[in-house]
């Protein structure tokens, strides 16, 4: 059985959705209904979905619309240009597109702010790729593919600051920390560090970096690959203080974001799984994130 299509965008889709709802209602009295899968990561084979390109329900016929934020930061993208295929996430996006049968010319990029990508509401993209960590809370509003990257959060401070001397979480509690709003980086400050003063939340990482350089905050929290890029190329008088351990023993993962109940979720997940299994994701990571080596662990 094919996955249920998302909210209709046209009379044709409205008619299809109404028919599906009618059939589902009729079936309730005949047999127990399975509990809805809210994981957003069912395999295509398990769902029985066809992932043939001409059978995929995309935003634009024959095209794959992929969203990310602007600016598109390195090392995830290169030269703020998602279309060039350079940078880890750009390369992953085009590899997923290829796995689904789309050529590079069939990919359409769209600019969507980070927070809006996983906010409730109908989406204008087929999937979003923008370092969005998979979480149960976010799954209430959107679907996720399986994870395409395991990530840890890290702390950056200016080299000559007291914050740079921190060796553990206890040392961070007295600091004024900052992070981008809506991120797991900000969650780590609030839930793991639990500092004595409220964290500073910024709409963009650029604002957080400026606040650090200007001495408005003591340190910022970002994902580890971003931390290595910032300290190597953007704020060169800063250093990585350390990285956090994964909480609860489960790796934090970035996943592709899709509309809640998207008909594409199982196929996009199957594509990500195939890229992991054949080593493509590992090769892309080695090419674009190899400089993100280990950092001290903050406990």
C-alpha angles and dihedrals in degrees: 000000000000119000116263112268120243124253111312120263098182140027089260092054091043090057092048092049092049091051092049091050091050093051092047091051092050091051095055093078094048105053142000111278119232117241112263114263106236097172093095090213109090115147120247091235092053093050095043091233121156111233096190109136095238091053097051116109101225131168091253122026111257092004135095114217113207123184135203137157127272124263094039105213130218139275086031092053133012126237091350089286116121090181095067096073091233125125126045100280096040089053092047091049093053091045091054089047091052091048088055091050100259122133120220089258089058093060118098118193123213131189113233124166114247097247094045092056093072100025118116115273142071115309129226094207135067092228138347125221114192113126091282111167117222112244137163090239093055091046088067089070105027144019123248132205118226112285119284097187136026110219142183129203121241140194123233125195136165111273096239096046130103088239090065089064093062114123101175146018092269089062091054096055094080094048130095102240131189139194142160114285117256094021133121084238088068090044090056090055093049100037105030107026096031093192124204091244127047117267119251110243120205130191091223135028088233089065091050091051091050091050090052093049091047094050094244091127133022100228143350132222122222136148114287100252090049089049091056092049094047093051093043101044114008112033101021094172089062129087138201106255092192147292132264125242116245110267120241094005093278116116116241107240136193113229135185111258121229136175113278107271092008115176086222098059098091093045094047089048091050089051093051091047091051091051090051094047096049093047097249095123091050091051092049091048091050091050099047108020103034091110090062096091128165122303129193114284116240112219 
